CSV table of C-alpha atoms and ligand atoms in Angstrom, one decimal:
chain,number,residue,atom,x,y,z
P,1,MET,CA,-97.1,-10.4,-90.9
P,2,GLN,CA,-95.2,-7.5,-92.2
P,3,ILE,CA,-94.4,-4.1,-90.7
P,4,ALA,CA,-93.4,-1.2,-93.0
P,5,LEU,CA,-92.0,2.2,-92.1
P,6,ALA,CA,-94.2,4.8,-93.7
P,7,PRO,CA,-93.0,7.3,-96.3
P,8,MET,CA,-92.8,10.7,-94.8
P,9,GLU,CA,-91.7,13.6,-97.0
P,10,GLY,CA,-89.3,16.0,-95.2
P,11,LEU,CA,-89.0,13.6,-92.2
P,12,VAL,CA,-88.1,10.1,-93.1
P,13,ASP,CA,-85.2,10.5,-95.4
P,14,GLU,CA,-82.3,8.1,-96.1
P,15,ILE,CA,-80.7,9.0,-92.7
P,16,LEU,CA,-83.8,8.2,-90.6
P,17,ARG,CA,-84.5,5.2,-92.7
P,18,ASP,CA,-81.0,4.0,-92.0
P,19,VAL,CA,-81.2,4.7,-88.2
P,20,LEU,CA,-84.7,3.3,-87.7
P,21,THR,CA,-84.2,0.1,-89.7
P,22,ARG,CA,-81.1,-0.7,-87.6
P,23,VAL,CA,-83.3,-1.0,-84.5
P,24,GLY,CA,-85.1,-4.0,-86.1
P,25,GLY,CA,-88.7,-5.1,-86.7
P,26,ILE,CA,-89.2,-3.2,-90.0
P,27,ASP,CA,-89.6,-5.4,-93.0
P,28,TRP,CA,-89.5,-2.7,-95.7
P,29,CYS,CA,-89.5,1.0,-96.1
P,30,VAL,CA,-90.3,3.4,-98.9
P,31,THR,CA,-88.8,6.7,-100.2
P,32,GLU,CA,-90.5,10.0,-99.8
P,33,PHE,CA,-92.7,10.6,-102.7
P,34,ILE,CA,-91.1,11.4,-106.0
P,35,ARG,CA,-93.3,13.8,-107.9
P,36,VAL,CA,-93.6,13.1,-111.6
P,37,THR,CA,-95.2,15.6,-114.0
P,38,GLU,CA,-94.1,15.5,-117.5
P,39,ARG,CA,-90.8,13.8,-118.1
P,40,VAL,CA,-88.5,11.0,-117.0
P,41,LEU,CA,-86.5,12.3,-114.1
P,42,PRO,CA,-82.7,12.1,-114.3
P,43,ALA,CA,-80.6,9.8,-112.1
P,44,SER,CA,-79.7,12.8,-110.0
P,45,SER,CA,-83.3,13.0,-108.7
P,46,TYR,CA,-83.0,9.4,-107.5
P,47,GLN,CA,-79.6,10.1,-106.0
P,48,LYS,CA,-81.3,12.7,-103.9
P,49,LEU,CA,-84.6,11.0,-103.0
P,50,ALA,CA,-83.7,7.3,-103.3
P,51,PRO,CA,-80.0,7.1,-102.7
P,52,GLU,CA,-80.3,3.5,-101.5
P,53,LEU,CA,-80.9,2.5,-105.1
P,54,PHE,CA,-77.1,3.1,-105.6
P,55,SER,CA,-76.3,0.6,-102.8
P,56,GLY,CA,-78.4,-2.4,-103.5
P,57,ALA,CA,-81.9,-0.8,-102.9
P,58,GLN,CA,-81.7,-1.4,-99.2
P,59,THR,CA,-80.7,0.3,-96.0
P,60,ALA,CA,-77.4,-0.6,-94.3
P,61,ALA,CA,-79.4,-3.0,-92.1
P,62,GLY,CA,-80.5,-4.8,-95.2
P,63,THR,CA,-84.1,-3.5,-95.2
P,64,PRO,CA,-85.5,-3.2,-98.8
P,65,VAL,CA,-86.4,0.3,-99.9
P,66,ARG,CA,-89.3,0.8,-102.3
P,67,VAL,CA,-89.6,3.8,-104.6
P,68,GLN,CA,-92.7,5.9,-104.3
P,69,PHE,CA,-94.1,8.0,-107.1
P,70,LEU,CA,-96.8,10.7,-107.1
P,71,GLY,CA,-98.5,11.9,-110.2
P,72,SER,CA,-101.6,11.6,-112.4
P,73,ASP,CA,-100.4,10.9,-115.9
P,74,PRO,CA,-100.4,7.1,-116.4
P,75,ALA,CA,-97.9,7.1,-119.3
P,76,CYS,CA,-95.4,9.4,-117.6
P,77,LEU,CA,-95.6,7.5,-114.3
P,78,ALA,CA,-95.1,4.3,-116.2
P,79,ASP,CA,-92.0,5.7,-118.0
P,80,ASN,CA,-90.5,6.9,-114.7
P,81,ALA,CA,-91.3,3.6,-113.0
P,82,ALA,CA,-89.6,1.7,-115.8
P,83,TYR,CA,-86.5,3.9,-115.5
P,84,ALA,CA,-86.4,3.4,-111.6
P,85,CYS,CA,-86.4,-0.3,-112.2
P,86,THR,CA,-83.3,0.0,-114.4
P,87,LEU,CA,-81.7,1.6,-111.4
P,88,GLY,CA,-82.7,-1.3,-109.2
P,89,ALA,CA,-86.0,-0.4,-107.6
P,90,PRO,CA,-87.3,-3.6,-106.1
P,91,VAL,CA,-90.9,-2.4,-105.8
P,92,ILE,CA,-92.8,0.6,-107.2
P,93,ASP,CA,-95.2,2.2,-104.9
P,94,LEU,CA,-97.9,4.8,-106.0
P,95,ASN,CA,-99.1,7.6,-103.7
P,96,PHE,CA,-102.9,8.3,-103.7
P,97,GLY,CA,-103.0,9.9,-100.3
P,98,CYS,CA,-101.0,13.1,-100.2
P,99,PRO,CA,-103.2,15.9,-98.8
P,100,ALA,CA,-101.0,18.8,-99.8
P,101,LYS,CA,-102.9,21.6,-101.6
P,102,THR,CA,-100.2,22.3,-104.1
P,103,VAL,CA,-100.0,18.6,-105.0
P,104,ASN,CA,-103.8,18.1,-105.1
P,105,LYS,CA,-104.2,21.3,-107.2
P,106,SER,CA,-102.1,19.8,-109.9
P,107,ARG,CA,-104.1,16.6,-109.8
P,108,GLY,CA,-101.8,14.5,-107.6
P,109,GLY,CA,-102.2,12.5,-104.4
P,110,ALA,CA,-105.5,12.2,-102.5
P,111,VAL,CA,-107.5,14.2,-105.1
P,112,LEU,CA,-107.3,11.2,-107.4
P,113,LEU,CA,-109.5,9.3,-105.0
P,114,LYS,CA,-112.4,11.1,-106.7
P,115,GLU,CA,-111.6,9.2,-109.9
P,116,PRO,CA,-111.3,5.4,-109.4
P,117,GLU,CA,-111.0,4.9,-113.2
P,118,LEU,CA,-107.9,7.0,-113.2
P,119,LEU,CA,-106.4,5.0,-110.3
P,120,HIS,CA,-107.0,1.9,-112.3
P,121,ALA,CA,-105.4,3.3,-115.4
P,122,ILE,CA,-102.3,4.5,-113.5
P,123,VAL,CA,-101.7,1.2,-111.8
P,124,ARG,CA,-102.4,-0.7,-115.0
P,125,GLU,CA,-99.9,1.4,-117.1
P,126,VAL,CA,-97.2,1.2,-114.4
P,127,ARG,CA,-97.7,-2.5,-114.0
P,128,ARG,CA,-97.4,-3.0,-117.8
P,129,ALA,CA,-94.2,-0.9,-117.9
P,130,VAL,CA,-92.2,-2.5,-115.2
P,131,PRO,CA,-90.6,-6.0,-115.3
P,132,ALA,CA,-92.9,-8.8,-114.2
P,133,GLN,CA,-90.8,-9.6,-111.1
P,134,VAL,CA,-91.2,-6.0,-109.7
P,135,PRO,CA,-94.4,-5.6,-107.7
P,136,VAL,CA,-96.4,-2.5,-108.0
P,137,THR,CA,-98.1,-1.4,-104.7
P,138,ALA,CA,-100.4,1.5,-103.8
P,139,LYS,CA,-101.1,3.7,-100.8
P,140,MET,CA,-104.5,5.3,-100.4
P,141,ARG,CA,-106.6,7.3,-98.0
P,142,LEU,CA,-110.3,6.5,-97.6
P,143,GLY,CA,-111.3,9.3,-100.0
P,144,PHE,CA,-111.1,13.0,-100.5
P,145,ASP,CA,-114.0,14.6,-98.7
P,146,HIS,CA,-116.1,11.4,-98.1
P,147,LYS,CA,-115.6,7.7,-97.9
P,148,ASP,CA,-118.2,6.7,-100.5
P,149,TYR,CA,-115.6,5.7,-103.1
P,150,ALA,CA,-113.2,4.0,-100.7
P,151,LEU,CA,-114.1,0.4,-101.7
P,152,ALA,CA,-114.3,1.3,-105.4
P,153,CYS,CA,-110.8,2.9,-105.2
P,154,ALA,CA,-109.3,-0.2,-103.5
P,155,GLN,CA,-110.9,-2.4,-106.1
P,156,ALA,CA,-109.7,-0.2,-108.9
P,157,LEU,CA,-106.1,-0.4,-107.5
P,158,ALA,CA,-106.3,-4.2,-107.1
P,159,GLU,CA,-107.8,-4.8,-110.5
P,160,GLY,CA,-105.2,-2.5,-112.1
P,161,GLY,CA,-102.5,-4.8,-110.7
P,162,ALA,CA,-101.5,-3.5,-107.2
P,163,ALA,CA,-99.9,-6.4,-105.3
P,164,GLN,CA,-100.6,-4.7,-101.9
P,165,ILE,CA,-102.6,-1.8,-100.7
P,166,VAL,CA,-101.8,0.4,-97.7
P,167,VAL,CA,-104.8,2.2,-96.3
P,168,HIS,CA,-104.3,5.3,-94.3
P,169,ALA,CA,-107.6,5.1,-92.6
P,170,ARG,CA,-108.8,8.7,-93.0
P,171,THR,CA,-110.0,10.9,-95.8
P,172,LYS,CA,-107.9,13.9,-97.1
P,173,VAL,CA,-110.3,16.3,-95.3
P,174,GLU,CA,-109.8,14.4,-92.0
P,175,GLY,CA,-106.1,15.2,-92.4
P,176,TYR,CA,-104.2,13.8,-89.5
P,177,LYS,CA,-106.9,14.3,-86.9
P,178,PRO,CA,-107.5,11.3,-84.7
P,179,PRO,CA,-109.1,8.8,-84.8
P,180,ALA,CA,-108.0,6.7,-87.8
P,181,HIS,CA,-111.0,4.6,-88.9
P,182,TRP,CA,-109.4,1.2,-88.7
P,183,GLU,CA,-112.8,-0.5,-89.3
P,184,TRP,CA,-112.6,0.7,-92.9
P,185,VAL,CA,-109.4,-1.3,-93.4
P,186,ALA,CA,-111.4,-4.4,-92.6
P,187,ARG,CA,-114.0,-3.3,-95.2
P,188,VAL,CA,-111.4,-2.7,-97.8
P,189,GLN,CA,-109.8,-6.1,-97.1
P,190,GLU,CA,-113.3,-7.7,-97.6
P,191,VAL,CA,-113.5,-6.5,-101.2
P,192,VAL,CA,-109.9,-7.2,-102.4
P,193,LYS,CA,-107.8,-10.3,-102.4
P,194,VAL,CA,-104.4,-8.7,-102.2
P,195,PRO,CA,-102.9,-7.9,-98.7
P,196,VAL,CA,-104.1,-4.7,-97.2
P,197,TYR,CA,-101.9,-2.8,-94.7
P,198,ALA,CA,-103.5,-0.8,-91.9
P,199,ASN,CA,-102.0,2.6,-91.4
P,200,GLY,CA,-102.7,5.6,-89.1
P,201,GLU,CA,-102.5,6.5,-85.4
P,202,VAL,CA,-100.5,3.5,-84.1
P,203,TRP,CA,-98.3,5.1,-81.5
P,204,THR,CA,-97.9,2.3,-78.9
P,205,LEU,CA,-98.1,-1.5,-78.6
P,206,ASP,CA,-101.6,-1.2,-77.3
P,207,ASP,CA,-102.6,0.9,-80.3
P,208,TRP,CA,-101.3,-1.8,-82.5
P,209,ARG,CA,-103.2,-4.5,-80.6
P,210,ARG,CA,-106.4,-2.5,-81.0
P,211,CYS,CA,-105.7,-1.7,-84.7
P,212,ARG,CA,-105.1,-5.4,-85.4
P,213,GLU,CA,-108.4,-6.3,-83.6
P,214,VAL,CA,-110.5,-3.7,-85.4
P,215,SER,CA,-108.9,-4.0,-88.8
P,216,GLY,CA,-108.5,-7.7,-88.8
P,217,VAL,CA,-105.4,-7.5,-91.0
P,218,ASP,CA,-102.0,-8.8,-90.3
P,219,ASP,CA,-99.8,-6.2,-92.0
P,220,PHE,CA,-99.2,-2.7,-90.7
P,221,MET,CA,-97.5,0.5,-91.8
P,222,LEU,CA,-96.2,2.7,-89.0
P,223,GLY,CA,-95.4,6.4,-89.5
P,224,ARG,CA,-95.1,9.0,-86.8
P,225,GLY,CA,-95.4,6.4,-84.0
P,226,LEU,CA,-92.2,4.7,-85.2
P,227,VAL,CA,-90.3,8.0,-85.5
P,228,ALA,CA,-91.4,8.9,-81.9
P,229,ARG,CA,-90.7,5.4,-80.5
P,230,PRO,CA,-87.9,3.9,-82.7
P,231,ASP,CA,-88.3,0.4,-81.3
P,232,LEU,CA,-92.1,0.3,-81.9
P,233,ALA,CA,-91.8,-2.2,-84.8
P,234,ARG,CA,-89.4,-4.4,-82.8
P,235,GLN,CA,-91.8,-4.3,-79.8
P,236,ILE,CA,-94.6,-5.5,-82.0
P,237,ALA,CA,-92.5,-8.3,-83.5
P,238,VAL,CA,-91.4,-9.4,-80.0
P,239,ALA,CA,-95.0,-9.2,-78.7
P,240,ARG,CA,-96.2,-11.3,-81.6
P,241,ALA,CA,-93.6,-13.9,-80.9
P,242,GLY,CA,-95.0,-14.2,-77.4
P,243,GLN,CA,-91.8,-12.8,-75.8
P,244,PRO,CA,-91.6,-10.2,-73.1
P,245,VAL,CA,-91.3,-6.7,-74.5
P,246,VAL,CA,-88.5,-4.6,-73.0
P,247,PRO,CA,-88.8,-1.0,-74.5
P,248,MET,CA,-85.7,0.8,-75.6
P,249,THR,CA,-84.4,3.2,-72.9
P,250,TRP,CA,-83.2,6.7,-73.5
P,251,ALA,CA,-79.6,5.5,-72.9
P,252,GLU,CA,-80.0,2.9,-75.6
P,253,LEU,CA,-81.3,5.5,-78.0
P,254,GLN,CA,-78.1,7.7,-77.6
P,255,PRO,CA,-75.9,5.9,-80.1
P,256,LEU,CA,-78.7,6.2,-82.7
P,257,LEU,CA,-79.2,9.9,-82.0
P,258,ALA,CA,-75.4,10.4,-82.3
P,259,ASP,CA,-75.3,8.6,-85.5
P,260,PHE,CA,-78.3,10.5,-86.9
P,261,TRP,CA,-76.5,13.7,-86.1
P,262,LEU,CA,-73.2,12.6,-87.6
P,263,GLN,CA,-74.9,11.6,-90.8
P,264,ALA,CA,-76.9,14.9,-90.9
P,265,ARG,CA,-73.6,16.8,-90.5
P,266,ARG,CA,-72.1,14.9,-93.4
P,267,LYS,CA,-75.1,14.9,-95.8
P,268,ILE,CA,-77.1,18.0,-95.1
P,269,SER,CA,-75.9,21.6,-95.3
P,270,PRO,CA,-75.0,23.1,-91.9
P,271,ARG,CA,-77.8,25.5,-92.3
P,272,TYR,CA,-80.4,22.7,-92.2
P,273,ALA,CA,-78.8,19.9,-90.2
P,274,PRO,CA,-79.7,21.4,-86.8
P,275,GLY,CA,-83.4,21.7,-87.9
P,276,ARG,CA,-83.5,18.0,-88.8
P,277,LEU,CA,-82.1,17.0,-85.4
P,278,LYS,CA,-84.6,19.2,-83.6
P,279,GLN,CA,-87.4,17.8,-85.8
P,280,TRP,CA,-86.7,14.2,-84.7
P,281,LEU,CA,-86.1,15.3,-81.0
P,282,ALA,CA,-89.5,17.1,-81.0
P,283,MET,CA,-91.1,13.8,-82.0
P,284,LEU,CA,-89.1,11.8,-79.5
P,285,THR,CA,-90.5,14.0,-76.7
P,286,ARG,CA,-93.8,12.0,-77.1
P,287,SER,CA,-92.1,8.9,-75.7
P,288,TYR,CA,-89.1,10.1,-73.7
P,289,PRO,CA,-89.2,12.9,-71.1
P,290,GLU,CA,-85.4,13.2,-71.5
P,291,ALA,CA,-85.9,14.2,-75.1
P,292,THR,CA,-87.8,17.3,-73.9
P,293,GLU,CA,-84.8,18.3,-71.8
P,294,LEU,CA,-82.4,17.9,-74.7
P,295,PHE,CA,-84.8,19.6,-77.0
P,296,ASN,CA,-85.0,22.7,-74.7
P,297,LEU,CA,-81.2,22.7,-74.5
P,298,LEU,CA,-80.9,22.7,-78.3
P,299,ARG,CA,-84.0,24.7,-79.2
P,300,ARG,CA,-82.2,28.0,-80.1
P,301,GLU,CA,-78.9,26.4,-81.1
P,302,ASN,CA,-78.1,26.6,-84.8
P,303,ASP,CA,-74.3,26.2,-84.7
P,304,CYS,CA,-73.2,22.7,-85.6
P,305,LEU,CA,-70.0,22.8,-83.5
P,306,ARG,CA,-71.9,23.9,-80.4
P,307,ILE,CA,-74.5,21.1,-81.0
P,308,ASP,CA,-71.6,18.6,-81.4
P,309,SER,CA,-70.3,19.6,-77.9
P,310,LEU,CA,-73.8,19.6,-76.3
P,311,LEU,CA,-74.2,16.0,-77.6
P,312,GLY,CA,-70.7,15.1,-76.6
P,313,ILE,CA,-69.8,14.3,-80.2
P,314,ASP,CA,-66.4,14.8,-81.9
P,315,PHE,CA,-67.5,15.3,-85.5
P,316,ILE,CA,-64.0,16.3,-86.8
P,317,GLY,CA,-62.4,13.3,-85.1
P,318,SER,CA,-65.1,11.0,-86.5
P,319,GLU,CA,-64.5,12.5,-90.0
P,320,ARG,CA,-60.8,11.8,-89.7
P,321,ALA,CA,-61.4,8.3,-88.6
P,322,GLU,CA,-63.8,7.8,-91.5
P,323,GLN,CA,-61.3,9.1,-94.0
P,324,ALA,CA,-58.5,6.9,-92.5
P,325,SER,CA,-60.6,3.8,-92.8
P,326,ALA,CA,-61.7,4.6,-96.4
F,1,LIG,C1,-94.5,14.8,-92.4
F,1,LIG,C2,-95.3,13.7,-93.2
F,1,LIG,C3,-94.9,13.5,-94.5
F,1,LIG,C4,-95.6,12.5,-95.3
F,1,LIG,N1,-95.1,12.2,-96.5
F,1,LIG,C5,-95.7,11.1,-97.2
F,1,LIG,C6,-95.2,10.7,-98.5
F,1,LIG,O1,-94.2,11.2,-99.0
F,1,LIG,N2,-95.9,9.7,-99.1
F,1,LIG,C7,-97.0,9.1,-98.5
F,1,LIG,O2,-97.5,8.1,-99.1
F,1,LIG,N3,-97.4,9.4,-97.3
F,1,LIG,C8,-96.9,10.4,-96.6
F,1,LIG,N4,-97.3,10.8,-95.4
F,1,LIG,C9,-98.4,10.0,-94.7
F,1,LIG,C10,-97.8,8.8,-93.9
F,1,LIG,O3,-97.1,7.9,-94.7
F,1,LIG,C11,-98.9,8.1,-93.1
F,1,LIG,O4,-99.8,7.6,-94.0
F,1,LIG,C12,-99.5,9.0,-92.1
F,1,LIG,O5,-98.6,9.7,-91.3
F,1,LIG,C13,-100.4,8.2,-91.1
F,1,LIG,O6,-99.7,7.2,-90.4
F,1,LIG,P1,-99.2,7.5,-88.9
F,1,LIG,O7,-100.4,7.9,-88.1
F,1,LIG,O8,-98.6,6.2,-88.5
F,1,LIG,O9,-98.2,8.6,-88.9
F,1,LIG,C14,-96.6,11.8,-94.7
F,1,LIG,C15,-97.0,12.1,-93.3
F,1,LIG,C16,-96.3,13.0,-92.6
F,1,LIG,C17,-96.7,13.3,-91.2
């Protein structure tokens, strides 16, 4: 059984990948989508969206990081994938689920689920272009505005050479509205031999149990649930091993929150760092009442120094210590 941390553009960046994979239970994660239109992107794009490639293609906890591409031109995607492999991408993942209007308008993401032959051509070309030892995987929704092609799309991906398929069990039109149709994951797994991952609406251990029962699969990708409950993957791994599950407390979460903020201070401009902290805190309010209190305290705060002091963090001191140890 594998548990993956879902790609989430604008939310799960290198900082959150680092912090969440340190909690444990996550077998692999994947970058935010890298949009490919007409040329091979320079190394600087990867430095921004897939910085782990420059430190062994894994997070500090040792969790492998896959590189996700989004586009519709098979040859261009193939060229970019081949280049990413020269930078050390261990797995190439292809996005066929993005619901964004701007992306879909330029023939990318979920809109491609209307064209199973194109899905096949994309995976085939990318598969051909990358070294044999680098798996190509795919992430799909159940369709664009209906589910009639869901099985044909999954078959097209598998026949094209996808080694695994993640199914976000909703159509594009269904957006993020519950429920996720986990029973469709079972239907997809019936028609392809490669492992199928269930994805969508797993927020708690009980959700995971139900998802496993309904989908019948053993592999899962967790998105918002894992951001809102950072030990969700660990809880699942512990439960599977038949051990008693002890959820992470708010106090145990504090070092992670502090580290998230320190990294945000270092890597993101002071203009945007507070927003990132509030974004994660807002999601944590789903699982921790204490997060609501902290969120309300920080809600109107945009000054990094004042946020340091509200969090009890000595950023300047920690910078000095970092420099001294470098
Ligand atoms: C803010 C946000 C950004 C996302 N960005 C991506 C992305 O870059 N690539 C992708 O394949 N899916 C993306 N997704 C979809 C998620 O990977 C996942 O399929 C979806 O959130 C359902 O899983 P969940 O209910 O566990 O969150 C994104 C979802 C959200 C909420």
